């Protein structure tokens, strides 16, 4: 019997939906008919209803709710509830990853963990590694809750710090910071509930990180508007079992005239490419 | 005529209050009589009323409000309003620094900036540098709003990543990551509204960062419960003009039987040490 972890729950959903697609729920102000929390909620509910059958996971980014203050938080809580109900109708729980990129000292991290996993009740959260292990540990106590640690992000500015060559203590072999973070994450992953954020915009780098963390799940933003290419990302990031890579797509589904078709098309394109790479 | 920036506003308050003390507003759950947003608000209001005359700035940490979801955000908004009213009574605006440690790609960072500076209406925010310049820029457009970039934090885990030796491109001189971040911050500081978070728990490191960023304001947590020593921190972190260092204290004021006396005592101790170091 293997332990139930966030990632085993995710793998159940991947099997049930035959999908590696993570649908990003990012209600950008300029995509909303009116700048209100209700409008942000409706924007996301429309996406959830249309894409749930094709979603291995949903990833709301909390920034687009915080813009509306307390009302935005209320909308986020309603959205999470609606995703749970939609998944019940489908008969298959859909993991919710809160994109929050938090990172603070342990006593504060405990409050953030409680906020995400208890108050909001999401299944996983994205975290920044800059403060070190003690800032991540408060999120790891419950193995059914997951953490995606920022390793190599999809933006241009990620080169400035994440690509720096670092000299680990006791080593004379310089390595990029993102690779060092991947190695730390593997060492910190005692409960099997850590994954990595690895942008799809840098497939060669993704391949290096995959070599350093062969068993980990990657959450990969950057496909679509940000310019990442799907086939290269799958080639670089899939585990040897054909899993381990969640392709996050936000704007190209949300801004499509037909989000059902856009999500179905992406889910199928990922599957087809994955299956052709397997052979 | 010099441009009005967040830091010129801060320096006005430092002069008016004769203080370099930043009062942290961290309503830890276990310090509250009941685990409610109202209780967190009352805890902070008590601190604000008692310490305002001695506060160069207030620093609420948003994690302790997010624990309560939408109600927590409402409490934070009420707290900010109460600080403004208290400052009006004193006849001197008191800067509010939101401790949030955000950091995301530019389009998301815009939403976080709007949330902090418009929805909440704070004067400054703490940010993580891990995603690079494009993640910080959306916060810099209005020079009257400030950013404190995490450079060297006060926790033990900060050694793991922030102390790594890095080799900047085109350089064969390894330097600790925190020093590289300080140099980047100086380069990014075109509008004069960036400061650094530098833990008071590592005074030697603070002295190195001061040498790399001689003109910048530092926000220094870690005095008190976290073990940092005041005199060493002032010696290491003050600018040559006797300013540039905000000593943040949270728990040793909040948990004191007499927060008025604790805040007054700290303000005076900082001043006395600062003046003795000047000579």
Coordinates of C-alpha atoms in Angstrom, one line a residue, chain A residues 28-30 35 61-64 66-71 73-74 77 99-108 110-112 114-115 119 128-135 150-158 160-162 164-169 174 177-178 180-181 184 188 226 251, chain B residues 28-30 35 61-64 66-71 73-74 77 99-108 110-112 114-115 119 128-135 150-158 160-162 164-169 174 177-178 180-181 184 188 226 251:
Chain A
X28 CA -7.2 39.8 -15.3
X29 CA -9.0 43.1 -14.8
X30 CA -8.8 43.9 -18.6
X35 CA -13.9 45.6 -12.6
X61 CA -4.0 33.0 -9.1
X62 CA -4.8 34.8 -5.9
X63 CA -3.5 38.1 -7.1
X64 CA -6.5 38.6 -9.4
X66 CA -6.8 40.3 -3.9
X67 CA -7.3 43.3 -6.3
X68 CA -10.9 43.3 -5.0
X69 CA -9.9 43.0 -1.3
X70 CA -12.3 41.2 1.0
X71 CA -14.8 40.9 -1.8
X73 CA -11.5 36.7 -1.2
X74 CA -15.1 35.9 -1.0
X77 CA -13.9 31.0 -1.7
X99 CA -1.0 30.1 -7.2
X100 CA 0.2 32.4 -4.4
X101 CA 4.0 32.3 -4.5
X102 CA 4.2 32.9 -0.8
X103 CA 7.5 32.7 1.2
X104 CA 8.1 33.9 4.8
X105 CA 9.7 32.9 8.1
X106 CA 8.3 29.8 9.8
X107 CA 5.9 31.4 12.2
X108 CA 4.4 33.4 9.4
X110 CA 2.3 28.6 9.4
X111 CA -0.4 31.3 9.0
X112 CA -0.1 31.2 5.2
X114 CA -3.5 27.5 7.4
X115 CA -5.0 30.2 5.2
X119 CA -9.5 28.7 5.3
X128 CA 9.0 30.9 -3.4
X129 CA 12.2 29.2 -2.1
X130 CA 14.2 32.3 -1.3
X131 CA 13.9 32.0 2.5
X132 CA 15.0 28.4 2.6
X133 CA 13.7 25.1 4.1
X134 CA 12.2 26.5 7.3
X135 CA 9.9 28.7 5.2
X150 CA 9.4 28.0 -7.8
X151 CA 12.4 26.7 -9.6
X152 CA 12.6 28.3 -13.0
X153 CA 9.8 30.7 -13.9
X154 CA 8.5 31.5 -17.4
X155 CA 9.3 35.2 -17.4
X156 CA 12.3 37.0 -19.1
X157 CA 13.5 38.4 -15.7
X158 CA 13.9 34.8 -14.4
X160 CA 18.7 37.5 -13.7
X161 CA 18.6 35.4 -10.5
X162 CA 17.5 31.9 -11.2
X164 CA 23.0 32.7 -11.8
X165 CA 25.9 30.2 -11.4
X166 CA 26.2 29.2 -7.8
X167 CA 29.0 27.4 -5.9
X168 CA 27.4 25.1 -3.3
X169 CA 29.3 24.8 0.0
X174 CA 29.3 25.8 -10.4
X177 CA 20.6 28.4 -9.1
X178 CA 17.5 26.7 -10.6
X180 CA 20.5 23.9 -7.0
X181 CA 16.9 24.7 -6.0
X184 CA 17.3 21.1 -2.5
X188 CA 13.4 18.4 1.3
X226 CA 4.0 33.4 -23.2
X251 CA -5.1 33.1 -21.4
Chain B
X28 CA -0.4 35.5 15.7
X29 CA -3.3 33.1 16.3
X30 CA -1.9 32.0 19.7
X35 CA -9.3 32.9 16.8
X61 CA 2.0 41.1 8.0
X62 CA -0.8 40.1 5.8
X63 CA -0.5 36.4 6.5
X64 CA -2.0 36.8 9.9
X66 CA -5.4 35.9 5.4
X67 CA -5.8 33.2 8.0
X68 CA -9.3 34.6 8.5
X69 CA -10.1 34.8 4.7
X70 CA -12.4 37.7 3.6
X71 CA -13.1 38.7 7.2
X73 CA -9.0 41.3 4.7
X74 CA -11.8 43.4 6.1
X77 CA -8.6 47.4 5.8
X99 CA 4.7 42.7 4.8
X100 CA 3.5 40.5 2.0
X101 CA 6.7 39.2 0.3
X102 CA 4.9 38.9 -3.1
X103 CA 6.7 38.1 -6.3
X104 CA 5.1 37.0 -9.6
X105 CA 5.4 37.6 -13.4
X106 CA 4.7 41.2 -14.5
X107 CA 1.0 40.8 -15.5
X108 CA 0.3 39.3 -12.1
X110 CA 0.4 44.5 -11.6
X111 CA -2.6 43.0 -9.8
X112 CA -0.6 42.6 -6.5
X114 CA -2.9 47.5 -7.3
X115 CA -4.2 45.4 -4.4
X119 CA -7.3 48.5 -2.7
X128 CA 10.8 38.7 -3.1
X129 CA 13.4 39.1 -5.8
X130 CA 13.4 35.5 -7.1
X131 CA 11.6 36.3 -10.3
X132 CA 13.8 39.2 -11.3
X133 CA 13.4 42.9 -12.4
X134 CA 10.1 42.5 -14.4
X135 CA 8.4 41.1 -11.3
X150 CA 14.1 40.7 0.5
X151 CA 17.9 40.6 0.5
X152 CA 19.0 38.8 3.7
X153 CA 16.2 37.6 5.9
X154 CA 16.4 37.0 9.7
X155 CA 15.6 33.2 9.7
X156 CA 18.1 30.3 10.0
X157 CA 17.0 28.9 6.6
X158 CA 18.1 32.1 4.9
X160 CA 20.7 27.9 2.4
X161 CA 20.0 30.1 -0.6
X162 CA 20.7 33.7 0.3
X164 CA 25.2 30.9 -1.7
X165 CA 28.2 32.1 -3.5
X166 CA 27.3 33.2 -7.0
X167 CA 29.3 34.0 -10.1
X168 CA 27.7 37.0 -11.9
X169 CA 28.0 36.8 -15.7
X174 CA 32.2 35.0 -6.4
X177 CA 23.6 36.0 -3.4
X178 CA 22.4 38.5 -0.9
X180 CA 24.3 40.4 -5.6
X181 CA 20.6 41.1 -4.8
X184 CA 20.7 44.6 -8.5
X188 CA 16.9 48.9 -10.4
X226 CA 14.6 36.4 17.0
X251 CA 6.5 40.3 19.5

